Coordinates of C-alpha atoms and ligand atoms in Angstrom, one line a residue:
M158 CA -23.7 -0.7 -41.6
I159 CA -21.6 2.3 -42.4
P160 CA -23.6 4.7 -40.1
S161 CA -23.2 2.3 -37.2
I162 CA -19.4 2.3 -37.8
L163 CA -19.5 6.1 -37.9
R164 CA -21.5 6.2 -34.7
S165 CA -19.0 3.9 -32.9
L166 CA -16.2 6.3 -34.0
V167 CA -17.9 9.4 -32.6
R168 CA -16.9 8.8 -29.0
P169 CA -13.2 8.1 -29.6
L170 CA -13.0 11.0 -32.0
A171 CA -14.6 13.3 -29.5
L172 CA -12.1 12.1 -26.9
C173 CA -9.2 12.8 -29.2
A174 CA -10.6 16.3 -30.0
A175 CA -11.0 16.9 -26.2
F176 CA -7.3 16.0 -25.7
A177 CA -6.2 18.1 -28.6
L178 CA -8.0 21.1 -27.2
A179 CA -6.8 20.5 -23.7
A180 CA -3.1 19.8 -24.7
P181 CA -2.1 23.5 -24.9
A182 CA -3.5 24.1 -21.4
F183 CA -1.4 21.2 -20.1
A184 CA 1.6 22.5 -21.9
Q185 CA 1.1 26.0 -20.5
Q186 CA 0.9 24.6 -17.0
A187 CA 4.0 22.6 -17.6
E188 CA 5.9 25.7 -18.5
E189 CA 5.0 27.4 -15.3
Q190 CA 5.9 24.4 -13.1
P191 CA 7.7 21.7 -15.1
I192 CA 7.2 18.1 -14.4
P193 CA 10.3 16.6 -12.8
T194 CA 12.4 14.6 -15.2
H195 CA 13.0 10.9 -14.6
Q196 CA 16.4 10.1 -13.4
S197 CA 18.0 6.6 -13.6
W198 CA 17.9 4.8 -10.3
S199 CA 19.6 1.5 -9.4
F200 CA 16.4 0.5 -7.6
A201 CA 14.1 1.0 -10.5
G202 CA 12.4 -1.8 -12.4
P203 CA 11.6 -5.4 -11.4
F204 CA 15.3 -6.2 -10.8
G205 CA 16.2 -3.0 -9.1
R206 CA 18.5 -3.0 -6.0
Y207 CA 19.7 -0.3 -3.7
D208 CA 23.3 0.6 -4.2
T209 CA 25.0 0.3 -0.8
A210 CA 27.7 2.8 -1.5
Q211 CA 25.2 5.3 -2.7
L212 CA 23.1 4.9 0.4
Q213 CA 26.1 5.5 2.6
R214 CA 26.9 8.7 0.7
G215 CA 23.3 9.7 0.9
F216 CA 23.3 9.2 4.6
K217 CA 26.4 11.5 4.9
V218 CA 24.5 14.2 2.9
Y219 CA 21.4 13.7 5.2
K220 CA 23.5 13.9 8.4
E221 CA 25.6 16.9 7.4
V222 CA 23.0 18.9 5.5
C223 CA 19.4 17.9 5.8
S224 CA 19.4 16.9 9.5
N225 CA 20.0 20.5 10.4
C226 CA 16.3 20.9 9.8
H227 CA 14.5 17.7 8.9
A228 CA 13.8 14.7 11.2
L229 CA 14.5 11.3 9.8
G230 CA 12.6 9.3 12.3
I231 CA 14.3 5.9 12.0
P232 CA 16.3 4.0 14.6
F233 CA 20.1 4.1 14.2
R234 CA 20.2 0.3 14.0
T235 CA 18.3 0.3 10.7
L236 CA 21.5 1.8 9.2
S237 CA 23.2 -1.6 9.6
Q238 CA 20.3 -3.8 8.3
P239 CA 20.9 -5.8 5.1
G240 CA 19.7 -4.1 2.0
G241 CA 20.4 -0.6 3.4
P242 CA 23.5 1.4 3.8
E243 CA 24.9 -1.6 5.7
F244 CA 27.2 0.2 8.1
S245 CA 28.8 -2.2 10.5
K246 CA 27.3 -2.6 14.0
G247 CA 30.4 -0.9 15.4
Q248 CA 30.0 2.0 13.1
V249 CA 26.3 2.4 14.1
E250 CA 27.2 2.2 17.9
A251 CA 29.8 4.8 17.5
L252 CA 27.5 7.0 15.5
A253 CA 24.6 6.7 18.0
A254 CA 27.0 7.6 20.9
T255 CA 27.7 11.0 19.3
Y256 CA 24.1 12.0 20.0
Q257 CA 22.5 13.0 23.3
I258 CA 19.2 11.4 23.9
D259 CA 16.5 12.6 26.3
D260 CA 15.7 9.9 28.9
V261 CA 14.7 9.5 32.6
N262 CA 16.9 8.0 35.3
D263 CA 16.0 5.5 38.1
K264 CA 14.7 8.4 40.2
G265 CA 12.4 9.6 37.3
E266 CA 14.5 12.7 36.6
A267 CA 14.9 13.9 33.1
I268 CA 18.5 13.3 31.9
K269 CA 20.5 13.2 28.7
R270 CA 22.5 10.1 27.8
P271 CA 24.6 9.0 24.8
G272 CA 22.5 7.4 22.0
R273 CA 22.3 3.6 21.5
P274 CA 21.5 1.7 18.2
A275 CA 17.9 1.1 19.3
D276 CA 17.2 4.9 19.7
T277 CA 15.5 6.8 17.0
I278 CA 17.8 9.4 15.4
P279 CA 16.8 12.5 17.3
W280 CA 15.5 15.6 15.7
I281 CA 17.4 18.9 16.1
F282 CA 14.1 20.7 17.1
A283 CA 12.1 20.0 20.2
N284 CA 8.8 19.9 18.3
K285 CA 7.0 21.0 15.2
A286 CA 6.1 24.4 16.5
A287 CA 9.7 25.2 17.2
A288 CA 10.7 24.1 13.7
A289 CA 7.9 26.1 12.1
A290 CA 8.9 29.2 14.1
A291 CA 12.4 28.9 12.6
F292 CA 11.4 28.7 9.0
G293 CA 7.8 29.8 8.7
K294 CA 6.9 26.2 7.9
A295 CA 8.1 23.0 9.7
P296 CA 10.4 20.9 7.6
P297 CA 8.6 17.6 6.9
N298 CA 9.7 14.4 8.5
M299 CA 11.9 12.6 6.0
N300 CA 11.1 9.0 6.6
L301 CA 8.1 9.1 4.4
L302 CA 9.0 12.1 2.2
A303 CA 10.1 9.9 -0.8
K304 CA 6.7 8.0 -0.7
A305 CA 4.4 10.9 0.2
R306 CA 5.3 13.0 -2.8
S307 CA 4.2 12.1 -6.2
F308 CA 3.3 14.0 -9.4
S309 CA 1.4 13.1 -12.5
D310 CA 3.4 13.0 -15.7
G311 CA 0.2 13.9 -17.6
F312 CA -1.2 12.1 -20.6
P313 CA 0.0 9.9 -22.2
W314 CA 2.9 9.2 -19.9
F315 CA 0.9 8.1 -17.0
V316 CA -0.3 5.2 -19.2
V317 CA 3.3 4.4 -20.2
N318 CA 4.3 4.5 -16.6
L319 CA 1.8 1.7 -15.8
F320 CA 3.7 -0.6 -18.1
T321 CA 7.2 0.4 -17.1
Q322 CA 6.2 0.1 -13.4
Y323 CA 7.5 3.6 -12.8
Q324 CA 7.5 4.1 -9.0
E325 CA 10.3 6.6 -8.6
Q326 CA 8.3 9.8 -8.4
G327 CA 9.5 10.4 -4.8
P328 CA 13.2 10.5 -5.5
D329 CA 12.7 12.2 -8.8
W330 CA 10.7 14.9 -6.9
I331 CA 13.5 15.3 -4.3
Y332 CA 16.1 15.5 -7.0
A333 CA 14.1 18.1 -8.9
I334 CA 13.6 20.3 -5.8
L335 CA 17.3 20.2 -4.9
N336 CA 18.2 21.3 -8.4
G337 CA 15.3 23.7 -8.9
Y338 CA 16.9 26.8 -7.3
S339 CA 17.7 28.4 -10.6
K340 CA 17.8 32.0 -9.4
P341 CA 21.2 32.7 -7.8
E342 CA 19.8 35.9 -6.3
D343 CA 16.7 34.3 -4.7
R344 CA 17.5 31.1 -2.8
K345 CA 13.9 30.5 -1.9
W346 CA 12.7 30.5 -5.5
N347 CA 12.2 26.9 -6.7
L348 CA 11.3 26.0 -10.3
Y349 CA 9.5 22.8 -9.3
F350 CA 7.8 23.9 -6.1
P351 CA 4.1 24.9 -6.5
G352 CA 4.0 28.6 -6.6
H353 CA 7.8 28.7 -6.7
A354 CA 8.1 30.2 -3.2
I355 CA 9.5 27.4 -0.9
A356 CA 10.2 27.9 2.8
M357 CA 13.5 25.9 2.5
P358 CA 16.5 28.0 1.4
S359 CA 18.5 26.0 -1.2
P360 CA 20.1 23.3 1.2
L361 CA 22.9 22.4 -1.1
D362 CA 24.3 26.0 -0.9
S363 CA 26.4 24.7 2.0
L364 CA 28.2 22.3 -0.4
F365 CA 28.1 24.2 -3.7
D366 CA 28.7 27.8 -4.8
P367 CA 25.2 29.1 -5.8
K368 CA 26.6 31.0 -8.8
T369 CA 29.2 28.7 -10.3
G370 CA 27.8 25.4 -8.9
K371 CA 31.4 24.4 -7.9
A372 CA 31.9 22.1 -4.9
L373 CA 33.1 24.0 -1.8
N374 CA 34.7 20.9 -0.4
A375 CA 35.9 18.6 -3.2
G376 CA 36.8 16.0 -0.5
F377 CA 33.2 15.7 0.8
Y378 CA 33.0 12.1 -0.5
T379 CA 35.8 9.7 0.7
D380 CA 35.0 6.9 -1.8
G381 CA 36.3 8.7 -4.9
T382 CA 32.8 9.6 -6.2
P383 CA 32.9 13.1 -7.8
V384 CA 31.3 15.8 -5.7
T385 CA 28.8 17.3 -8.1
K386 CA 25.4 18.8 -7.3
E387 CA 23.7 16.1 -9.5
Q388 CA 25.5 13.3 -7.7
V389 CA 24.9 14.6 -4.2
S390 CA 21.2 15.2 -5.0
K391 CA 20.9 11.7 -6.4
D392 CA 22.6 10.1 -3.5
V393 CA 20.5 11.8 -0.8
A394 CA 17.3 11.1 -2.8
A395 CA 18.2 7.4 -3.1
F396 CA 18.9 7.3 0.7
L397 CA 15.5 8.9 1.4
M398 CA 13.8 6.4 -0.9
W399 CA 15.4 3.6 1.1
A400 CA 14.4 5.3 4.4
A401 CA 10.8 5.4 3.2
E402 CA 10.9 1.9 1.8
P403 CA 13.6 -0.2 3.3
S404 CA 12.1 -3.5 2.1
L405 CA 11.8 -2.6 -1.6
D406 CA 14.4 -5.1 -2.7
A407 CA 12.7 -8.0 -0.9
R408 CA 9.3 -6.9 -2.3
K409 CA 10.6 -6.9 -5.8
R410 CA 12.2 -10.3 -5.4
I411 CA 8.9 -11.8 -4.2
G412 CA 7.0 -10.0 -7.0
F413 CA 9.4 -11.6 -9.5
R414 CA 8.9 -15.1 -8.1
V415 CA 5.1 -14.6 -8.2
M416 CA 5.3 -13.5 -11.9
A417 CA 7.5 -16.5 -12.8
F418 CA 5.1 -18.8 -11.0
L419 CA 2.1 -17.4 -12.8
I420 CA 3.8 -17.7 -16.2
A421 CA 4.7 -21.3 -15.5
F422 CA 1.2 -22.0 -14.3
A423 CA -0.3 -20.5 -17.4
F424 CA 1.8 -22.9 -19.6
L425 CA 0.8 -25.9 -17.5
A426 CA -2.9 -24.9 -17.6
Y427 CA -2.7 -24.5 -21.4
F428 CA -1.1 -27.9 -22.1
T429 CA -3.4 -29.7 -19.6
K430 CA -6.4 -28.2 -21.4
K431 CA -5.0 -29.4 -24.7
K432 CA -4.4 -32.9 -23.5
V433 CA -7.8 -33.2 -21.8
W434 CA -9.7 -32.0 -24.8
S435 CA -7.6 -33.8 -27.5
D436 CA -9.8 -36.9 -27.3
V437 CA -13.0 -34.9 -27.7
H438 CA -11.8 -33.4 -30.9
A439 CA -10.7 -36.8 -32.3
H440 CA -14.2 -38.4 -31.9
A441 CA -16.2 -35.4 -33.0
Ligands
HEC162 C1 17.5 25.3 6.7 C2 16.6 24.2 6.9 C3 16.5 23.1 5.9 C4 17.5 22.3 5.4 C5 19.0 22.3 5.8 C6 16.9 21.3 4.5 N1 15.5 21.6 4.5 FE1 14.2 20.6 3.3 N2 12.7 21.8 3.9 C7 12.8 22.8 4.9 C8 11.6 23.4 5.1 C9 11.3 24.6 6.1 C10 10.7 22.8 4.2 C11 9.2 23.2 4.0 C12 9.1 24.0 2.7 C13 7.8 24.4 2.3 O1 6.8 23.7 2.5 O2 7.7 25.6 1.7 C14 11.4 21.8 3.5 C15 10.9 21.0 2.5 C16 11.7 20.1 1.7 C17 11.2 19.4 0.6 C18 9.8 19.6 0.0 C19 8.8 18.7 0.6 C20 7.5 18.8 -0.1 O3 6.6 19.5 0.3 O4 7.4 18.2 -1.2 C21 12.1 18.5 0.2 C22 12.1 17.5 -0.9 C23 13.2 18.7 1.1 N3 12.9 19.7 2.0 C24 14.4 18.0 1.0 C25 15.6 18.4 1.7 C26 16.8 17.7 1.5 C27 17.1 16.5 0.7 C28 17.7 18.3 2.4 C29 19.2 18.0 2.5 C30 20.0 18.0 1.4 C31 17.0 19.4 3.0 N4 15.7 19.4 2.6 C32 17.6 20.3 3.9 C33 14.0 23.1 5.6 C34 15.3 22.6 5.3

């Protein structure tokens, strides 16, 4: 009896020992390139929703800073869809018209014309090669950036994350990168980027003094939101999350209904079973 209990303990004990031995190695790796911290997001969790005002501010940051290098790759009209930044149709038309779009006229000649809501927001670069030539590496297209990047929190957090439905790696990663330029003298050194050498010079330097972190234009936001590096990073990360997953809200609502149905169904099944078998017990 006792030996068999011991034997069954060997495997879990061996596993624990392996983790204990491996833990310092994980910790060392974490020191070199820390794991991004989890920020609080309005769209996290089963009841999460995008914050319209935040998405509008995030778009402003994208347009005035990130779009100087990164493509977004979504049509203008998406910006007026429900669940997004919800700009008015008029605002989107006016915005699109400020861009020049490549097109062909009736004679088949290449022309430029003002943008329309159905056009994709154009990229500043003609193509990837031109962008790569400018920075050594092409800035990745942003419409999937928030989904394409993920990181592992390491043991045991990845188990905890399963239960808390943690899905915000993308925005947490973007936030970490934007705030990872911790060497004022080297604006391509990033704490969170693998190897620390990133081809993107700190993009928020156009809004904040690299040494003091103070806003260069305190009136950057017009809705009264304080212009801090943390706020600006969060707003643009939230916007990019929406761009990568515009139907997140709807998906969560459906998921919640399915869960509610399953719970109700489980109760029904349980009481039906009880009722059906109650007679059987009585006559036994
Ligand atoms: C001056 C050009 C430039 C600007 C402005 C810029 N980026 Fe970048 N970005 C790049 C380049 C180039 C890369 C590729 C870096 C690399 O792989 O080393 C990059 C990479 C990134 C990455 C890392 C992608 C990955 O591999 O995980 C993130 C996140 C990012 N940019 C976010 C932003 C955000 C948000 C903004 C606006 C606030 C912005 N960028 C503005 C040029 C720029």
